[in-house]
């Protein structure tokens, strides 16, 4: 963003022009800034080449997710809806992690059917649901387990 002649611009487009075309309020995203931020973040991990996952919860804009996919990032999702939009944006199931509390049996089954990379489990009951689905599907499922040691 910058100012030119007392007017705010986003990537060389005045906010007045954006307001006239799309109305207000409006969300504006800078693709150039997004790409720069991702490149700058990734450079710190270049020696270990981890899978970096974008939180779909933070921004589920379809075009943003498509760009994140183009830059090689994965997705961290917390619902079936977020998983669906990540897949539609082209993010490989092998780059999707399903986190969050309160996942339903249907959501777990859907994620497993889509062969996502990992399900982060938040409870013993969720692990039991995953085991049940695993037996039904005769499928090995990778899970992460969140531990809370209750240290006061």
mmCIF file with all atom_site columns, C-alpha atoms in Angstrom:
data_model
loop_
_atom_site.group_PDB
_atom_site.id
_atom_site.type_symbol
_atom_site.label_atom_id
_atom_site.label_alt_id
_atom_site.label_comp_id
_atom_site.label_asym_id
_atom_site.label_entity_id
_atom_site.label_seq_id
_atom_site.pdbx_PDB_ins_code
_atom_site.Cartn_x
_atom_site.Cartn_y
_atom_site.Cartn_z
_atom_site.occupancy
_atom_site.B_iso_or_equiv
_atom_site.pdbx_formal_charge
_atom_site.auth_seq_id
_atom_site.auth_comp_id
_atom_site.auth_asym_id
_atom_site.auth_atom_id
_atom_site.pdbx_PDB_model_num
ATOM 1   C CA . UNK A 1 1   ? 0.000   0.000   0.000  1.00 0.00 ? 1   UNK A CA 1
ATOM 2   C CA . UNK A 1 2   ? 1.121   3.506   -0.671 1.00 0.00 ? 2   UNK A CA 1
ATOM 3   C CA . UNK A 1 3   ? -0.168  7.040   -1.025 1.00 0.00 ? 3   UNK A CA 1
ATOM 4   C CA . UNK A 1 4   ? -0.180  8.994   -4.279 1.00 0.00 ? 4   UNK A CA 1
ATOM 5   C CA . UNK A 1 5   ? -1.669  12.473  -4.425 1.00 0.00 ? 5   UNK A CA 1
ATOM 6   C CA . UNK A 1 6   ? -3.432  12.005  -1.063 1.00 0.00 ? 6   UNK A CA 1
ATOM 7   C CA . UNK A 1 7   ? -5.061  8.759   -2.189 1.00 0.00 ? 7   UNK A CA 1
ATOM 8   C CA . UNK A 1 8   ? -4.413  5.239   -0.909 1.00 0.00 ? 8   UNK A CA 1
ATOM 9   C CA . UNK A 1 9   ? -3.320  2.661   -3.486 1.00 0.00 ? 9   UNK A CA 1
ATOM 10  C CA . UNK A 1 10  ? -3.042  -1.093  -3.256 1.00 0.00 ? 10  UNK A CA 1
ATOM 11  C CA . UNK A 1 11  ? -0.750  -2.530  -5.920 1.00 0.00 ? 11  UNK A CA 1
ATOM 12  C CA . UNK A 1 12  ? -1.209  0.594   -8.051 1.00 0.00 ? 12  UNK A CA 1
ATOM 13  C CA . UNK A 1 13  ? -5.011  0.514   -7.850 1.00 0.00 ? 13  UNK A CA 1
ATOM 14  C CA . UNK A 1 14  ? -6.696  3.318   -5.948 1.00 0.00 ? 14  UNK A CA 1
ATOM 15  C CA . UNK A 1 15  ? -9.053  2.320   -3.176 1.00 0.00 ? 15  UNK A CA 1
ATOM 16  C CA . UNK A 1 16  ? -11.618 4.715   -4.663 1.00 0.00 ? 16  UNK A CA 1
ATOM 17  C CA . UNK A 1 17  ? -11.599 2.630   -7.861 1.00 0.00 ? 17  UNK A CA 1
ATOM 18  C CA . UNK A 1 18  ? -11.988 -0.565  -5.848 1.00 0.00 ? 18  UNK A CA 1
ATOM 19  C CA . UNK A 1 19  ? -14.883 0.951   -3.878 1.00 0.00 ? 19  UNK A CA 1
ATOM 20  C CA . UNK A 1 20  ? -16.648 2.084   -7.073 1.00 0.00 ? 20  UNK A CA 1
ATOM 21  C CA . UNK A 1 21  ? -16.266 -1.319  -8.706 1.00 0.00 ? 21  UNK A CA 1
ATOM 22  C CA . UNK A 1 22  ? -17.029 -3.598  -5.737 1.00 0.00 ? 22  UNK A CA 1
ATOM 23  C CA . UNK A 1 23  ? -18.732 -1.390  -3.166 1.00 0.00 ? 23  UNK A CA 1
ATOM 24  C CA . UNK A 1 24  ? -17.809 -1.110  0.485  1.00 0.00 ? 24  UNK A CA 1
ATOM 25  C CA . UNK A 1 25  ? -16.800 -2.631  2.715  1.00 0.00 ? 25  UNK A CA 1
ATOM 26  C CA . UNK A 1 26  ? -14.417 -4.739  0.630  1.00 0.00 ? 26  UNK A CA 1
ATOM 27  C CA . UNK A 1 27  ? -11.502 -7.005  1.389  1.00 0.00 ? 27  UNK A CA 1
ATOM 28  C CA . UNK A 1 28  ? -8.338  -6.333  -0.597 1.00 0.00 ? 28  UNK A CA 1
ATOM 29  C CA . UNK A 1 29  ? -5.458  -8.764  -0.770 1.00 0.00 ? 29  UNK A CA 1
ATOM 30  C CA . UNK A 1 30  ? -2.041  -8.109  -2.225 1.00 0.00 ? 30  UNK A CA 1
ATOM 31  C CA . UNK A 1 31  ? -0.890  -11.125 -4.206 1.00 0.00 ? 31  UNK A CA 1
ATOM 32  C CA . UNK A 1 32  ? 2.601   -9.652  -4.472 1.00 0.00 ? 32  UNK A CA 1
ATOM 33  C CA . UNK A 1 33  ? 2.811   -9.190  -0.689 1.00 0.00 ? 33  UNK A CA 1
ATOM 34  C CA . UNK A 1 34  ? 1.455   -12.694 -0.071 1.00 0.00 ? 34  UNK A CA 1
ATOM 35  C CA . UNK A 1 35  ? 4.085   -14.220 -2.368 1.00 0.00 ? 35  UNK A CA 1
ATOM 36  C CA . UNK A 1 36  ? 6.840   -12.128 -0.787 1.00 0.00 ? 36  UNK A CA 1
ATOM 37  C CA . UNK A 1 37  ? 5.796   -13.156 2.734  1.00 0.00 ? 37  UNK A CA 1
ATOM 38  C CA . UNK A 1 38  ? 5.714   -16.840 1.780  1.00 0.00 ? 38  UNK A CA 1
ATOM 39  C CA . UNK A 1 39  ? 9.123   -16.668 0.060  1.00 0.00 ? 39  UNK A CA 1
ATOM 40  C CA . UNK A 1 40  ? 10.631  -14.861 3.057  1.00 0.00 ? 40  UNK A CA 1
ATOM 41  C CA . UNK A 1 41  ? 9.156   -17.396 5.485  1.00 0.00 ? 41  UNK A CA 1
ATOM 42  C CA . UNK A 1 42  ? 10.241  -20.422 3.433  1.00 0.00 ? 42  UNK A CA 1
ATOM 43  C CA . UNK A 1 43  ? 13.858  -19.263 3.164  1.00 0.00 ? 43  UNK A CA 1
ATOM 44  C CA . UNK A 1 44  ? 14.369  -19.844 6.897  1.00 0.00 ? 44  UNK A CA 1
ATOM 45  C CA . UNK A 1 45  ? 13.576  -23.531 6.461  1.00 0.00 ? 45  UNK A CA 1
ATOM 46  C CA . UNK A 1 46  ? 15.317  -24.215 3.147  1.00 0.00 ? 46  UNK A CA 1
ATOM 47  C CA . UNK A 1 47  ? 17.859  -26.622 4.655  1.00 0.00 ? 47  UNK A CA 1
ATOM 48  C CA . UNK A 1 48  ? 15.200  -28.963 6.069  1.00 0.00 ? 48  UNK A CA 1
ATOM 49  C CA . UNK A 1 49  ? 12.474  -28.469 3.419  1.00 0.00 ? 49  UNK A CA 1
ATOM 50  C CA . UNK A 1 50  ? 9.432   -29.017 5.666  1.00 0.00 ? 50  UNK A CA 1
ATOM 51  C CA . UNK A 1 51  ? 5.837   -29.033 4.524  1.00 0.00 ? 51  UNK A CA 1
ATOM 52  C CA . UNK A 1 52  ? 4.494   -25.615 5.454  1.00 0.00 ? 52  UNK A CA 1
ATOM 53  C CA . UNK A 1 53  ? 0.726   -25.567 5.887  1.00 0.00 ? 53  UNK A CA 1
ATOM 54  C CA . UNK A 1 54  ? -1.441  -22.477 5.612  1.00 0.00 ? 54  UNK A CA 1
ATOM 55  C CA . UNK A 1 55  ? -4.297  -22.209 8.098  1.00 0.00 ? 55  UNK A CA 1
ATOM 56  C CA . UNK A 1 56  ? -7.442  -22.260 5.970  1.00 0.00 ? 56  UNK A CA 1
ATOM 57  C CA . UNK A 1 57  ? -9.289  -21.064 9.073  1.00 0.00 ? 57  UNK A CA 1
ATOM 58  C CA . UNK A 1 58  ? -7.355  -17.788 8.847  1.00 0.00 ? 58  UNK A CA 1
ATOM 59  C CA . UNK A 1 59  ? -8.424  -17.146 5.242  1.00 0.00 ? 59  UNK A CA 1
ATOM 60  C CA . UNK A 1 60  ? -10.489 -19.498 3.098  1.00 0.00 ? 60  UNK A CA 1
ATOM 61  C CA . UNK A 1 61  ? -10.521 -17.255 0.017  1.00 0.00 ? 61  UNK A CA 1
ATOM 62  C CA . UNK A 1 62  ? -10.410 -19.636 -2.958 1.00 0.00 ? 62  UNK A CA 1
ATOM 63  C CA . UNK A 1 63  ? -7.985  -17.518 -5.027 1.00 0.00 ? 63  UNK A CA 1
ATOM 64  C CA . UNK A 1 64  ? -5.640  -17.139 -2.055 1.00 0.00 ? 64  UNK A CA 1
ATOM 65  C CA . UNK A 1 65  ? -5.643  -20.917 -1.565 1.00 0.00 ? 65  UNK A CA 1
ATOM 66  C CA . UNK A 1 66  ? -4.902  -21.472 -5.262 1.00 0.00 ? 66  UNK A CA 1
ATOM 67  C CA . UNK A 1 67  ? -1.893  -19.147 -5.019 1.00 0.00 ? 67  UNK A CA 1
ATOM 68  C CA . UNK A 1 68  ? -0.684  -20.829 -1.831 1.00 0.00 ? 68  UNK A CA 1
ATOM 69  C CA . UNK A 1 69  ? -0.890  -24.149 -3.639 1.00 0.00 ? 69  UNK A CA 1
ATOM 70  C CA . UNK A 1 70  ? 1.141   -22.767 -6.574 1.00 0.00 ? 70  UNK A CA 1
ATOM 71  C CA . UNK A 1 71  ? 3.837   -21.814 -4.063 1.00 0.00 ? 71  UNK A CA 1
ATOM 72  C CA . UNK A 1 72  ? 4.067   -25.402 -2.822 1.00 0.00 ? 72  UNK A CA 1
ATOM 73  C CA . UNK A 1 73  ? 2.367   -24.952 0.517  1.00 0.00 ? 73  UNK A CA 1
ATOM 74  C CA . UNK A 1 74  ? -0.061  -27.339 2.149  1.00 0.00 ? 74  UNK A CA 1
ATOM 75  C CA . UNK A 1 75  ? -3.194  -26.622 4.137  1.00 0.00 ? 75  UNK A CA 1
ATOM 76  C CA . UNK A 1 76  ? -4.178  -26.986 7.774  1.00 0.00 ? 76  UNK A CA 1
ATOM 77  C CA . UNK A 1 77  ? -7.947  -27.480 7.948  1.00 0.00 ? 77  UNK A CA 1
ATOM 78  C CA . UNK A 1 78  ? -10.377 -27.737 10.871 1.00 0.00 ? 78  UNK A CA 1
ATOM 79  C CA . UNK A 1 79  ? -13.595 -28.819 9.133  1.00 0.00 ? 79  UNK A CA 1
ATOM 80  C CA . UNK A 1 80  ? -14.964 -30.800 6.211  1.00 0.00 ? 80  UNK A CA 1
ATOM 81  C CA . UNK A 1 81  ? -15.867 -27.525 4.495  1.00 0.00 ? 81  UNK A CA 1
ATOM 82  C CA . UNK A 1 82  ? -12.298 -26.261 4.742  1.00 0.00 ? 82  UNK A CA 1
ATOM 83  C CA . UNK A 1 83  ? -11.007 -29.614 3.481  1.00 0.00 ? 83  UNK A CA 1
ATOM 84  C CA . UNK A 1 84  ? -13.338 -29.430 0.475  1.00 0.00 ? 84  UNK A CA 1
ATOM 85  C CA . UNK A 1 85  ? -12.264 -25.899 -0.466 1.00 0.00 ? 85  UNK A CA 1
ATOM 86  C CA . UNK A 1 86  ? -8.559  -26.785 -0.061 1.00 0.00 ? 86  UNK A CA 1
ATOM 87  C CA . UNK A 1 87  ? -8.997  -29.767 -2.389 1.00 0.00 ? 87  UNK A CA 1
ATOM 88  C CA . UNK A 1 88  ? -10.973 -27.679 -4.907 1.00 0.00 ? 88  UNK A CA 1
ATOM 89  C CA . UNK A 1 89  ? -8.153  -25.107 -4.858 1.00 0.00 ? 89  UNK A CA 1
ATOM 90  C CA . UNK A 1 90  ? -5.837  -27.877 -6.049 1.00 0.00 ? 90  UNK A CA 1
ATOM 91  C CA . UNK A 1 91  ? -3.984  -28.586 -2.823 1.00 0.00 ? 91  UNK A CA 1
ATOM 92  C CA . UNK A 1 92  ? -2.860  -32.205 -2.825 1.00 0.00 ? 92  UNK A CA 1
ATOM 93  C CA . UNK A 1 93  ? -4.444  -34.399 -0.144 1.00 0.00 ? 93  UNK A CA 1
ATOM 94  C CA . UNK A 1 94  ? -0.884  -35.417 0.745  1.00 0.00 ? 94  UNK A CA 1
ATOM 95  C CA . UNK A 1 95  ? -0.282  -31.806 1.802  1.00 0.00 ? 95  UNK A CA 1
ATOM 96  C CA . UNK A 1 96  ? -3.358  -31.465 4.013  1.00 0.00 ? 96  UNK A CA 1
ATOM 97  C CA . UNK A 1 97  ? -3.415  -31.785 7.798  1.00 0.00 ? 97  UNK A CA 1
ATOM 98  C CA . UNK A 1 98  ? -6.750  -31.977 9.643  1.00 0.00 ? 98  UNK A CA 1
ATOM 99  C CA . UNK A 1 99  ? -6.573  -30.340 13.081 1.00 0.00 ? 99  UNK A CA 1
ATOM 100 C CA . UNK A 1 100 ? -9.052  -28.951 15.573 1.00 0.00 ? 100 UNK A CA 1
ATOM 101 C CA . UNK A 1 101 ? -11.397 -30.228 18.232 1.00 0.00 ? 101 UNK A CA 1
ATOM 102 C CA . UNK A 1 102 ? -14.804 -31.794 17.768 1.00 0.00 ? 102 UNK A CA 1
ATOM 103 C CA . UNK A 1 103 ? -14.315 -33.549 14.443 1.00 0.00 ? 103 UNK A CA 1
ATOM 104 C CA . UNK A 1 104 ? -17.378 -35.624 13.603 1.00 0.00 ? 104 UNK A CA 1
ATOM 105 C CA . UNK A 1 105 ? -17.299 -39.251 12.484 1.00 0.00 ? 105 UNK A CA 1
ATOM 106 C CA . UNK A 1 106 ? -18.444 -38.082 9.022  1.00 0.00 ? 106 UNK A CA 1
ATOM 107 C CA . UNK A 1 107 ? -15.630 -35.513 8.815  1.00 0.00 ? 107 UNK A CA 1
ATOM 108 C CA . UNK A 1 108 ? -13.031 -38.081 9.848  1.00 0.00 ? 108 UNK A CA 1
ATOM 109 C CA . UNK A 1 109 ? -14.365 -40.610 7.342  1.00 0.00 ? 109 UNK A CA 1
ATOM 110 C CA . UNK A 1 110 ? -14.364 -37.983 4.580  1.00 0.00 ? 110 UNK A CA 1
ATOM 111 C CA . UNK A 1 111 ? -10.766 -36.963 5.357  1.00 0.00 ? 111 UNK A CA 1
ATOM 112 C CA . UNK A 1 112 ? -9.655  -40.593 5.388  1.00 0.00 ? 112 UNK A CA 1
ATOM 113 C CA . UNK A 1 113 ? -11.472 -41.267 2.101  1.00 0.00 ? 113 UNK A CA 1
ATOM 114 C CA . UNK A 1 114 ? -9.568  -38.335 0.581  1.00 0.00 ? 114 UNK A CA 1
ATOM 115 C CA . UNK A 1 115 ? -6.220  -39.818 1.746  1.00 0.00 ? 115 UNK A CA 1
ATOM 116 C CA . UNK A 1 116 ? -5.023  -36.684 3.490  1.00 0.00 ? 116 UNK A CA 1
ATOM 117 C CA . UNK A 1 117 ? -1.550  -36.594 4.992  1.00 0.00 ? 117 UNK A CA 1
ATOM 118 C CA . UNK A 1 118 ? -2.389  -36.472 8.682  1.00 0.00 ? 118 UNK A CA 1
ATOM 119 C CA . UNK A 1 119 ? -5.178  -36.141 11.215 1.00 0.00 ? 119 UNK A CA 1
ATOM 120 C CA . UNK A 1 120 ? -4.171  -34.376 14.418 1.00 0.00 ? 120 UNK A CA 1
ATOM 121 C CA . UNK A 1 121 ? -6.222  -36.076 17.098 1.00 0.00 ? 121 UNK A CA 1
ATOM 122 C CA . UNK A 1 122 ? -7.388  -34.121 20.105 1.00 0.00 ? 122 UNK A CA 1
ATOM 123 C CA . UNK A 1 123 ? -8.885  -36.875 22.271 1.00 0.00 ? 123 UNK A CA 1
ATOM 124 C CA . UNK A 1 124 ? -9.007  -40.557 23.070 1.00 0.00 ? 124 UNK A CA 1
ATOM 125 C CA . UNK A 1 125 ? -12.546 -40.802 21.690 1.00 0.00 ? 125 UNK A CA 1
ATOM 126 C CA . UNK A 1 126 ? -11.382 -39.291 18.403 1.00 0.00 ? 126 UNK A CA 1
ATOM 127 C CA . UNK A 1 127 ? -8.548  -41.832 18.207 1.00 0.00 ? 127 UNK A CA 1
ATOM 128 C CA . UNK A 1 128 ? -11.112 -44.589 18.767 1.00 0.00 ? 128 UNK A CA 1
ATOM 129 C CA . UNK A 1 129 ? -13.266 -43.204 15.940 1.00 0.00 ? 129 UNK A CA 1
ATOM 130 C CA . UNK A 1 130 ? -10.227 -43.155 13.641 1.00 0.00 ? 130 UNK A CA 1
ATOM 131 C CA . UNK A 1 131 ? -9.396  -46.747 14.620 1.00 0.00 ? 131 UNK A CA 1
ATOM 132 C CA . UNK A 1 132 ? -12.972 -47.787 13.828 1.00 0.00 ? 132 UNK A CA 1
ATOM 133 C CA . UNK A 1 133 ? -12.823 -46.162 10.387 1.00 0.00 ? 133 UNK A CA 1
ATOM 134 C CA . UNK A 1 134 ? -9.379  -47.688 9.817  1.00 0.00 ? 134 UNK A CA 1
ATOM 135 C CA . UNK A 1 135 ? -10.769 -51.175 10.436 1.00 0.00 ? 135 UNK A CA 1
ATOM 136 C CA . UNK A 1 136 ? -13.795 -50.593 8.197  1.00 0.00 ? 136 UNK A CA 1
ATOM 137 C CA . UNK A 1 137 ? -11.616 -49.231 5.377  1.00 0.00 ? 137 UNK A CA 1
ATOM 138 C CA . UNK A 1 138 ? -8.717  -51.649 6.026  1.00 0.00 ? 138 UNK A CA 1
ATOM 139 C CA . UNK A 1 139 ? -6.466  -48.644 5.823  1.00 0.00 ? 139 UNK A CA 1
ATOM 140 C CA . UNK A 1 140 ? -3.448  -47.385 7.770  1.00 0.00 ? 140 UNK A CA 1
ATOM 141 C CA . UNK A 1 141 ? -4.067  -43.819 8.906  1.00 0.00 ? 141 UNK A CA 1
ATOM 142 C CA . UNK A 1 142 ? -1.368  -41.438 10.084 1.00 0.00 ? 142 UNK A CA 1
ATOM 143 C CA . UNK A 1 143 ? -2.332  -39.393 13.115 1.00 0.00 ? 143 UNK A CA 1
ATOM 144 C CA . UNK A 1 144 ? -0.713  -36.802 15.296 1.00 0.00 ? 144 UNK A CA 1
ATOM 145 C CA . UNK A 1 145 ? -1.609  -36.803 18.966 1.00 0.00 ? 145 UNK A CA 1
ATOM 146 C CA . UNK A 1 146 ? -1.915  -33.632 20.986 1.00 0.00 ? 146 UNK A CA 1
ATOM 147 C CA . UNK A 1 147 ? -0.872  -34.163 24.593 1.00 0.00 ? 147 UNK A CA 1
ATOM 148 C CA . UNK A 1 148 ? -1.739  -31.907 27.500 1.00 0.00 ? 148 UNK A CA 1
ATOM 149 C CA . UNK A 1 149 ? 0.375   -32.866 30.537 1.00 0.00 ? 149 UNK A CA 1
ATOM 150 C CA . UNK A 1 150 ? -1.771  -30.712 32.903 1.00 0.00 ? 150 UNK A CA 1
ATOM 151 C CA . UNK A 1 151 ? 1.259   -29.020 34.402 1.00 0.00 ? 151 UNK A CA 1
ATOM 152 C CA . UNK A 1 152 ? 0.248   -26.190 36.713 1.00 0.00 ? 152 UNK A CA 1
#
